[in-house]
Coordinates of C-alpha atoms and ligand atoms in Angstrom, one line a residue:
X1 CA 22.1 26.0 -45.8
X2 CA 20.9 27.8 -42.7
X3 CA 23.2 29.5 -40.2
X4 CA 25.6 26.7 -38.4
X5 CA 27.2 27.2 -34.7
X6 CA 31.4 27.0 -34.9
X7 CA 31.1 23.1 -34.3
X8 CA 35.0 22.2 -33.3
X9 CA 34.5 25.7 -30.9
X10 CA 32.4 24.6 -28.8
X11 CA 33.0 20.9 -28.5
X12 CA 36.7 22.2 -27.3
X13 CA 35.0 24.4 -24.8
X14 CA 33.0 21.2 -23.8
X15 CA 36.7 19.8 -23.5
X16 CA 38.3 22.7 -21.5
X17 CA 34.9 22.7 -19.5
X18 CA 35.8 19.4 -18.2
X19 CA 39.1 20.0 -17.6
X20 CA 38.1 21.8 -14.3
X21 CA 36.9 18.6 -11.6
X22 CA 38.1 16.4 -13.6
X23 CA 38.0 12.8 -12.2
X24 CA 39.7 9.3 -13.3
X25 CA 37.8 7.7 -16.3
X26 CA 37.4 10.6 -18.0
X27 CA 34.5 12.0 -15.8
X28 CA 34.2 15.5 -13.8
X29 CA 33.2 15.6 -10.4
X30 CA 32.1 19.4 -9.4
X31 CA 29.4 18.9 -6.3
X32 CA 27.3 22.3 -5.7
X33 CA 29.3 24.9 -4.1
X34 CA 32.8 23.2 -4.3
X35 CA 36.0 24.8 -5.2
X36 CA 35.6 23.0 -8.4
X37 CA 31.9 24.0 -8.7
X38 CA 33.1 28.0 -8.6
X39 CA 35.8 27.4 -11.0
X40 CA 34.1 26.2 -13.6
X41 CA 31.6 29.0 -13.0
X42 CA 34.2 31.3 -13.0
X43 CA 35.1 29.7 -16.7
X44 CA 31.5 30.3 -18.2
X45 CA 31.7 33.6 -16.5
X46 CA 34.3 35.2 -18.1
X47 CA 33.4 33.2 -21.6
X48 CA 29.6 35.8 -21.0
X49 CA 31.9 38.6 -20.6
X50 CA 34.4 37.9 -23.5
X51 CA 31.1 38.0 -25.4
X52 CA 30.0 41.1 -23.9
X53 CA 26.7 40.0 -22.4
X54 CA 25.7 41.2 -19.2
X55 CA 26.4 39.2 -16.1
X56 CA 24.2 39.0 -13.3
X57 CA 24.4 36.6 -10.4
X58 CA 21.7 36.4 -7.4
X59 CA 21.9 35.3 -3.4
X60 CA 22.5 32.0 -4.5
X61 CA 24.7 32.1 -7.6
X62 CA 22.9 31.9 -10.3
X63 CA 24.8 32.8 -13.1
X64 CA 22.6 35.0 -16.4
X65 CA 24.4 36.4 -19.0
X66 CA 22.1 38.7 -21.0
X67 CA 22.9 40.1 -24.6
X68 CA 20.2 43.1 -25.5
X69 CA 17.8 42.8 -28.2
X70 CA 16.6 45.3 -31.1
X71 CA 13.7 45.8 -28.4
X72 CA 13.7 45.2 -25.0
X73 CA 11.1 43.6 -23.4
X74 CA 10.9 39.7 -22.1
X75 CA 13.8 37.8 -23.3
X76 CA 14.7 34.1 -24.8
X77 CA 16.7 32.4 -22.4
X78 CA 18.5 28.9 -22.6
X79 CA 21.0 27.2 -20.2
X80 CA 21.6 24.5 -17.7
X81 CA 23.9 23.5 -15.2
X82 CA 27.4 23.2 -14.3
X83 CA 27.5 21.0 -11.3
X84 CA 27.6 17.9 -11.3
X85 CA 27.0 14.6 -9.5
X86 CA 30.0 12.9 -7.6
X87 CA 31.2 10.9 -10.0
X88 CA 30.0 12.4 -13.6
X89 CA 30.6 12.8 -17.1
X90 CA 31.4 16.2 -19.0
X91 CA 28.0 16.5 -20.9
X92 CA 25.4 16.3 -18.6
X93 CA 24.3 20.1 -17.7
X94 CA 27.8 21.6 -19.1
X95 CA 26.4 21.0 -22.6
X96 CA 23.4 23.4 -22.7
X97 CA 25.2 26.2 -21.1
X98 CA 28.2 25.3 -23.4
X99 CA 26.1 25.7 -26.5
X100 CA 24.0 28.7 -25.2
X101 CA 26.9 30.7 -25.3
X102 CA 28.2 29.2 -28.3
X103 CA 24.9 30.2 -30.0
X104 CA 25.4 33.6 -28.9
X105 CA 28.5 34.3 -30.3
X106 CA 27.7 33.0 -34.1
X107 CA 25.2 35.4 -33.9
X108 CA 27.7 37.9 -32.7
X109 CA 29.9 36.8 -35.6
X110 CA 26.7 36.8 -38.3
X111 CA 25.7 40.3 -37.4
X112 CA 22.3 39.6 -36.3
X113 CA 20.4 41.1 -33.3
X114 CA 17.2 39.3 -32.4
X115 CA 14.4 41.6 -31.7
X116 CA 14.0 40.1 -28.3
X117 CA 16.9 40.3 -26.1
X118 CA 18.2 36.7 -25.5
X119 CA 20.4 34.6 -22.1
X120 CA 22.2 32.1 -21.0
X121 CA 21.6 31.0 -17.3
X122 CA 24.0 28.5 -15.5
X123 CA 21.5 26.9 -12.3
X124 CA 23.1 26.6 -9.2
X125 CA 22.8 23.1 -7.7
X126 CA 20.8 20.6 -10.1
X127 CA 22.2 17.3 -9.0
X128 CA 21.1 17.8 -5.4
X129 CA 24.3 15.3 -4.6
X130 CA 25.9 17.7 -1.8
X131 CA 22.7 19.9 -0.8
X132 CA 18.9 18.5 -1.1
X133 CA 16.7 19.3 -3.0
X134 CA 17.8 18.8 -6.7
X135 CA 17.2 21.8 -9.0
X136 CA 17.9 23.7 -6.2
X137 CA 18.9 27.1 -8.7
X138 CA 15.2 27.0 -10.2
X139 CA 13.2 26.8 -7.8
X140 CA 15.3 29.7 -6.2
X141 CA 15.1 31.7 -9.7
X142 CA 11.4 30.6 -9.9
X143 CA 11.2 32.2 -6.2
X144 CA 10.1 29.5 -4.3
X145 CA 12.9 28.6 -1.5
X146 CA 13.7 30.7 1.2
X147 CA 17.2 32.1 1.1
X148 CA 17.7 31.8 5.1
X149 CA 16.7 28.3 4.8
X150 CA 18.3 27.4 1.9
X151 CA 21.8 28.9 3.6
X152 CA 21.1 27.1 6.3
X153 CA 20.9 23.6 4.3
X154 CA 23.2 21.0 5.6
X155 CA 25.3 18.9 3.1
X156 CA 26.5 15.6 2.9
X157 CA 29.3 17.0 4.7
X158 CA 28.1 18.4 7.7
X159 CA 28.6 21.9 6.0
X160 CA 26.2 24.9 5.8
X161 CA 25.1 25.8 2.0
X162 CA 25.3 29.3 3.6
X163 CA 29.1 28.9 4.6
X164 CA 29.8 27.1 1.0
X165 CA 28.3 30.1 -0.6
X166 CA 30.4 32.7 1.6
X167 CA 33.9 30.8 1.3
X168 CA 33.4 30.5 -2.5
X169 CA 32.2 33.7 -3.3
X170 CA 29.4 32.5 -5.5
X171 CA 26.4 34.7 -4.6
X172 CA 26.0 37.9 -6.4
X173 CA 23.5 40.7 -5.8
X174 CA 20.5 39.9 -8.2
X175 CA 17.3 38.9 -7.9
X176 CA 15.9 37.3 -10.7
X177 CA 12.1 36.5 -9.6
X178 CA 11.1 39.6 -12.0
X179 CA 13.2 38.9 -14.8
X180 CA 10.8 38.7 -17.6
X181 CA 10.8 35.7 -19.8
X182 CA 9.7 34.7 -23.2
X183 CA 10.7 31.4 -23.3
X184 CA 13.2 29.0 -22.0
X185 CA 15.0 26.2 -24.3
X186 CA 17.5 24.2 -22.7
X187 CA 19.5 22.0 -24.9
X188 CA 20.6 17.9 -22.7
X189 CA 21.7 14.9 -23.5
X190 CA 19.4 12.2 -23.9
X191 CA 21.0 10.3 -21.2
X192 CA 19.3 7.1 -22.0
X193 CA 19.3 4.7 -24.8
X194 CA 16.5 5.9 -26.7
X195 CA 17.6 8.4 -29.5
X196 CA 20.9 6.3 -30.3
X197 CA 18.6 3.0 -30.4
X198 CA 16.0 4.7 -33.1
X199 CA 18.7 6.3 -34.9
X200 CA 17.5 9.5 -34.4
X201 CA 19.6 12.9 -33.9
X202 CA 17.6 14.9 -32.0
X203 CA 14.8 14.4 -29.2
X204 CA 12.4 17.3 -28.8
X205 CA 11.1 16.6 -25.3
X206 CA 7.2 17.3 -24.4
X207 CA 7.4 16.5 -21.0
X208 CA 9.6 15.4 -17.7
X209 CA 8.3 12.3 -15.2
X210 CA 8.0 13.6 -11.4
X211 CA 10.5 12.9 -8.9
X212 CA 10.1 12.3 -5.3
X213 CA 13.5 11.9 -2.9
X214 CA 12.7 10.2 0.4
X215 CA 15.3 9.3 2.9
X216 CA 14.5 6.9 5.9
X217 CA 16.7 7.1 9.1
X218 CA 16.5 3.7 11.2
X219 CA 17.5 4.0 14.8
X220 CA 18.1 0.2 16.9
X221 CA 20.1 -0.9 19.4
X222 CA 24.1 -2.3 18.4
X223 CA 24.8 -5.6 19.8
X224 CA 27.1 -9.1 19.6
X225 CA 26.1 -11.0 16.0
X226 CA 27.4 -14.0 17.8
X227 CA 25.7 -14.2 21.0
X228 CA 22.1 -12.3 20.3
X229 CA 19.1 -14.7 19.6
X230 CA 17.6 -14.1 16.3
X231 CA 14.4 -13.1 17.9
X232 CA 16.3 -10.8 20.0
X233 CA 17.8 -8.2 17.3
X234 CA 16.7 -4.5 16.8
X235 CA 18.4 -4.5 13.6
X236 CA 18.6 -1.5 11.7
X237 CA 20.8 -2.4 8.9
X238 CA 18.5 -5.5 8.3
X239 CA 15.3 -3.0 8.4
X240 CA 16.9 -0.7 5.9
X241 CA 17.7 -3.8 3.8
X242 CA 14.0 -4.9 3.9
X243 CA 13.3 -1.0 2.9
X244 CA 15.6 -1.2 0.2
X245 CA 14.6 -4.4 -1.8
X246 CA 10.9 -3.2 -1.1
X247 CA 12.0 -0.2 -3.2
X248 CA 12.6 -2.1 -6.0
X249 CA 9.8 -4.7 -5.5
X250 CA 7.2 -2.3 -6.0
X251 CA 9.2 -0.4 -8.8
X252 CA 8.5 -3.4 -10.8
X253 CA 4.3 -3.9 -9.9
X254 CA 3.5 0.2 -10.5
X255 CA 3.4 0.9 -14.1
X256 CA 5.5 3.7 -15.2
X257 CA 7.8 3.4 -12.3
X258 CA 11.7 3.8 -11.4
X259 CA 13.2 3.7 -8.6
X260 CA 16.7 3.7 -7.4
X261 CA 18.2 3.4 -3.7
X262 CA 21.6 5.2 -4.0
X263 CA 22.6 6.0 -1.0
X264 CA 22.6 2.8 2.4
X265 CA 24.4 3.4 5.2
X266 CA 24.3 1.5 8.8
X267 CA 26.3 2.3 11.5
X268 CA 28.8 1.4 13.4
X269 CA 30.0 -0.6 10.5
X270 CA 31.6 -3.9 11.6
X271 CA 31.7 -7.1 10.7
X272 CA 30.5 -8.7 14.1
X273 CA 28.1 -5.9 15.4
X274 CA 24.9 -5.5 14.8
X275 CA 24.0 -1.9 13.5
X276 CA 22.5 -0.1 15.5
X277 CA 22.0 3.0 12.5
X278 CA 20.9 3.1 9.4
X279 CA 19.8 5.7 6.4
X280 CA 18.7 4.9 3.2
X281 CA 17.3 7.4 0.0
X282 CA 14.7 6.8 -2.5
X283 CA 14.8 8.3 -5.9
X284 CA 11.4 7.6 -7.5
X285 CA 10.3 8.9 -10.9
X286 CA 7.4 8.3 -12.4
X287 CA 5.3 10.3 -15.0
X288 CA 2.0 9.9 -13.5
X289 CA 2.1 11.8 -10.4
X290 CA -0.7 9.5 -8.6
X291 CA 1.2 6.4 -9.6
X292 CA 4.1 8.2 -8.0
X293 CA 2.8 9.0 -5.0
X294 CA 0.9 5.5 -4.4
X295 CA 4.7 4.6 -5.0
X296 CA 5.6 7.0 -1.9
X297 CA 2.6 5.5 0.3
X298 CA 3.3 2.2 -0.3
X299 CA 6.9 2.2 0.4
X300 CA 6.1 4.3 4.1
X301 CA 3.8 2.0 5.1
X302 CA 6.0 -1.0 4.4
X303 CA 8.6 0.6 6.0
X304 CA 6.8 1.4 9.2
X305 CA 5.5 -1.9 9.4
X306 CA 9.4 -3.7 9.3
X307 CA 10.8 -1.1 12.0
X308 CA 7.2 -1.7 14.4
X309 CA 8.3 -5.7 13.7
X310 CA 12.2 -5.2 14.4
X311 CA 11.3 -2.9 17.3
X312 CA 13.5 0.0 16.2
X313 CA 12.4 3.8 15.3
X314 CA 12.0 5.1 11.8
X315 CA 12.0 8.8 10.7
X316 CA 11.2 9.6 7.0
X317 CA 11.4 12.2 5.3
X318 CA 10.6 13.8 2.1
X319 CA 14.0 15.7 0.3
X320 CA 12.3 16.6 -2.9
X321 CA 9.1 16.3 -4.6
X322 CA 9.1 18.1 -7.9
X323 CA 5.6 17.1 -10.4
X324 CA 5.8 16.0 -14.0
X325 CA 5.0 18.7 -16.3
X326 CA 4.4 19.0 -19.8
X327 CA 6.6 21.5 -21.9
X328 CA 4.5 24.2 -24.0
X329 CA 3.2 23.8 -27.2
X330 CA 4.7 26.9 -29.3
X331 CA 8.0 25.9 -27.5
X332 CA 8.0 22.6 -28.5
X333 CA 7.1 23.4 -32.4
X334 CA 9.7 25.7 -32.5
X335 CA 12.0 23.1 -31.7
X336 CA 10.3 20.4 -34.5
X337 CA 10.6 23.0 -36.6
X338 CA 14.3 24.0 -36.4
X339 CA 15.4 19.9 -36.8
X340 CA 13.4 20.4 -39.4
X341 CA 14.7 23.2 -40.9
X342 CA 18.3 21.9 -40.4
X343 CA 17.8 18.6 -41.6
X344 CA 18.0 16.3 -38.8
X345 CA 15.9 13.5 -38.1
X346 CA 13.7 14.2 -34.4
X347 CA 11.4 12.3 -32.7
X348 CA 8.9 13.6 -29.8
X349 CA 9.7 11.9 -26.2
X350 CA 9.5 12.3 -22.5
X351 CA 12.2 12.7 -20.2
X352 CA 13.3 10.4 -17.7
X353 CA 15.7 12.7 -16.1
X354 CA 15.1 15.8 -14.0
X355 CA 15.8 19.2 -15.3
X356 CA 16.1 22.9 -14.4
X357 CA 13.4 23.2 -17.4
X358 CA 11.1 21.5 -15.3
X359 CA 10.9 24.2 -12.8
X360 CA 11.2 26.8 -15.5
X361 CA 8.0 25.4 -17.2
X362 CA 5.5 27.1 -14.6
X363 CA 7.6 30.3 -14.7
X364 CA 7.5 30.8 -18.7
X365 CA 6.7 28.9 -22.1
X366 CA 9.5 26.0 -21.8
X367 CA 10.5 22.8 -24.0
X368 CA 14.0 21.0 -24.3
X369 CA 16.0 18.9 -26.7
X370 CA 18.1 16.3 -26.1
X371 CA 20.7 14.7 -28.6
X372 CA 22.2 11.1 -28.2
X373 CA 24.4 9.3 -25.4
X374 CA 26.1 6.9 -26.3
X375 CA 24.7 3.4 -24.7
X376 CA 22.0 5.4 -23.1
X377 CA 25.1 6.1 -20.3
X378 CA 25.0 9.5 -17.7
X379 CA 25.8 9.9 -14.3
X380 CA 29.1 8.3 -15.0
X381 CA 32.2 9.1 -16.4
X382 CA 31.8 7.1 -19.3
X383 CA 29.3 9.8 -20.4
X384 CA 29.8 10.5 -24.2
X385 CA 28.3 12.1 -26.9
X386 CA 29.4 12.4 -30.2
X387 CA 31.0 16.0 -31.7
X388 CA 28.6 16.0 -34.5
X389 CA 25.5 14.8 -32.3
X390 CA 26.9 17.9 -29.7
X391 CA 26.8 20.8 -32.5
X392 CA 23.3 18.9 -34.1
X393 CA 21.8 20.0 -30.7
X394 CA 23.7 23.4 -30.3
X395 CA 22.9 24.4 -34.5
X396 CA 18.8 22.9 -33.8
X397 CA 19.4 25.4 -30.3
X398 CA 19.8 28.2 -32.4
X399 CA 17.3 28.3 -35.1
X400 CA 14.9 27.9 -32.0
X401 CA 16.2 30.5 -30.4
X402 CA 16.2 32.7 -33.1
X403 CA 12.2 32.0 -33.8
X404 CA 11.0 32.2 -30.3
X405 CA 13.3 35.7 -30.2
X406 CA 11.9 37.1 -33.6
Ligands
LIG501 C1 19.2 14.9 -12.5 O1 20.3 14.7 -13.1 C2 18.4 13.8 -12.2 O2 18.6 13.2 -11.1 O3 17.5 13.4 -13.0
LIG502 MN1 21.5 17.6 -16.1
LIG503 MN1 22.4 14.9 -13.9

C-alpha cells in the first residue's frame, strides 16, 4: 500500500478554508484583494510556516512556500488559488493549495526528503471577477504584466488593484521570474460532469481550451419609451441585447465552442426610459485557437454592424486572451502513473476551465488532475466534491510529486 495523505486532515482544512468568505448556500465569496481574499491567505500562510517551509511572497502577492530538497537545484512545485469568484464554492482553487500543503507534511511525518526541493504556490487573482485579466498571479510569476500597470488596474469597483494591494498588505518583496522550476502539478476539480458521469476518480488533464474576454461598451442617447417612434431610438440596451443573443448564436454554429455573457448592464435603468448605456462581457473558450478567434471576429463585426444600424457608438475591447496549451508529456505520465500506482481508475481529458497551470505550462514541464464534482457543478455554492474523491486527488498529487522530485 503506497504512502497515503492524512485524508480527514485535510478535508477539515478544506472546511476551515471555507470558513473564511463564507457566503449563504454553503459557498465562499473571497474576490482578489478583498479583506477576505488576505485572510484566507494569511490561513495558508501560517499553515507553510507551521510546516516550516520557506515563505516568499512577490509585488503582487503571490504566496510560495518552499521546503529544501537533498539537492538544491530547480524544484517541484504544485498549487492553485485562493480567490474566488463572487459567488463560489469551497473547492474550486482552495483544493490544490489545500492538498499541496497537505502533501508536504506526510512527507514531513514519513521522513522523506525528495532530492529535488519541492512548493506550494497560492496565485494571486485567478477568477479575474474584481480585476481583469483572469490568472492574473501567473502571468505576473511567469513575468509577463507590468507591475505599474497591473497596480494601476481598475476593479469592478472603481478601486485601484494598486490601493487593494497597499490597504491589505498582500505584496511581499520577491521576485519569482527566476525561480527555477522542474515541474508544476496542480491538483482541481473537474468542475464539469465528465469524471462523475464515466465513473471515473481521477482525470489527468493533457490540455486547457483558450479563453478570450471581450467586453463591449454601447453609448446612445436616453429617451421617453412612450413617445419615441420606433424608428427613432438609439437604443443601447436593445444593441447590447442583439450583442448578447448573437453570442450564443454563434456559440452554437462554431464547433468546439462556449460562450457565456455574464455580465449586461444598461443604464439609467428604468422602466420607461430608454437606455442610453450599456456594457456587456464575452467569455469565449474554445480549444482550437482559430475557431476561437473566428468566434472573436464574428461577434465584432456583428456588433459593429447593430450599433452603425441603431446609430449609437460601440467600443470593444479585449480583457483577456490566454491560448490553449497542451500539458507536457513526462508530466502527464507521471500523473497516469501515480493513479496507477494507487489504484484509481483515470481517464485522459481536456479542460474546459481556465487555470494558473495554463500559464505555467510555457514557464516549465506542467500537467493537472482533476477529481469529480458532483453534477459537473462550480462557480456556485453548491460546489461539492466528495472526502474520498478530495484525498484520491491529494494521495495521486503525491506520488507525482514524489516521481517528478526524485
Ligand atoms: C476560471 O475559473 C475560469 O473562468 O475558467
Ligand atoms: Mn480554479
Ligand atoms: Mn474558478
Amino acid at each position: 500500500m503506497p504512502l497515503r495523505v492524512n485524508a480527514d486532515r485535510l478535508n477539515q482544512s478544506l472546511a476551515d478554508l471555507a470558513r473564511i468568505g463564507a457566503i449563504d448556500g454553503g459557498g465562499v465569496c473571497r474576490l482578489a484583494f478583498t479583506d477576505e481574499d488576505k485572510a484566507g491567505r494569511d490561513f495558508v500562510e501560517a499553515r507553510m510556516r507551521a510546516l516550516g517551509l520557506e515563505v516568499r511572497i512577490d509585488a503582487i502577492g503571490n504566496l510560495v512556500g518552499i521546503r529544501p530538497g537533498r539537492e538544491e537545484g530547480p524544484i517541484v512545485m504544485t498549487g492553485s488559488h485562493l480567490d474566488t469568484v463572487g459567488r463560489g464554492g469551497r473547492y474550486d482553487g482552495a483544493l490544490g493549495v489545500m492538498a499541496g500543503l497537505e502533501v508536504l507534511a506526510t512527507l514531513q511525518e514519513a521522513g522523506i526528503t525528495t532530492r529535488r526541493p519541492l512548493a506550494v504556490a497560492a496565485f494571486v487573482n485567478e477568477e479575474g471577477n474584481r480585476f481583469t485579466p483572469d490568472v492574473m498571479g501567473s502571468l505576473f510569476f511567469r513575468g509577463d504584466l507590468d507591475l505599474d500597470a497591473v497596480r494601476a488596474t481598475v476593479g469592478i469597483d472603481g478601486t485601484t488593484l494598486g490601493d487593494n494591494l497597499d490597504r491589505t498588505g498582500m505584496a511581499g518583496p520577491d521576485d519569482f521570474r527566476d525561480l527555477p522550476l522542474r515541474a508544476f502539478v496542480e491538483l482541481h476539480i473537474e468542475q464539469g460532469p465528465v469524471l462523475e458521469e464515466d465513473g471515473v476518480t481521477i482525470g489527468v488533464v493533457d490540455g486547457v481550451q483558450g479563453i478570450l474576454w471581450h467586453e463591449f461598451r454601447v453609448q446612445g442617447a436616453s429617451n421617453h419609451a412612450g413617445v419615441t417612434p420606433m424608428d427613432r431610438r438609439q437604443d443601447a440596451g436593445f444593441v447590447a441585447a442583439a450583442i448578447a443573443a448573437q453570442v450564443r448564436h454563434l456559440a452554437r454554429s462554431i464547433r468546439g465552442q462556449r460562450a457565456t455573457v455574464g455580465t449586461l448592464e444598461v443604464e439609467p435603468g428604468y422602466i420607461n426610459i430608454i437606455p442610453d448605456r450599456a456594457r456587456l462581457t464575452a467569455d469565449l473558450r474554445n480549444p482550437d485557437a482559430v475557431r476561437l478567434r473566428e468566434m472573436a471576429v464574428r461577434l465584432l463585426g456583428f456588433a459593429q454592424e447593430v450599433a452603425a444600424a441603431e446609430g449609437v457608438a460601440l467600443e470593444h475591447r479585449e480583457l483577456a486572451h490566454i491560448p490553449p496549451v497542451r500539458f507536457d508529456e513526462e508530466v502527464v505520465a507521471a500523473i497516469e502513473q501515480a493513479a496507477k500506482a494507487c489504484g484509481y481508475t483515470h481517464r485522459r481529458m481536456t479542460s474546459g476551465a481556465g487555470h494558473d497551470a495554463q500559464i505555467l505550462a510555457t514557464r516549465c514541464p506542467t500537467a493537472m488532475l482533476f477529481v469529480p464534482s458532483v453534477g459537473g457543478v462550480s462557480h456556485d455554492v453548491t460546489e461539492y466534491t466528495r472526502p474520498e474523491d478530495v484525498a484520491a486527488g491529494a494521495n495521486v498529487l503525491l506520488h507525482t510529486i514524489r516521481t517528478l522530485a526524485a
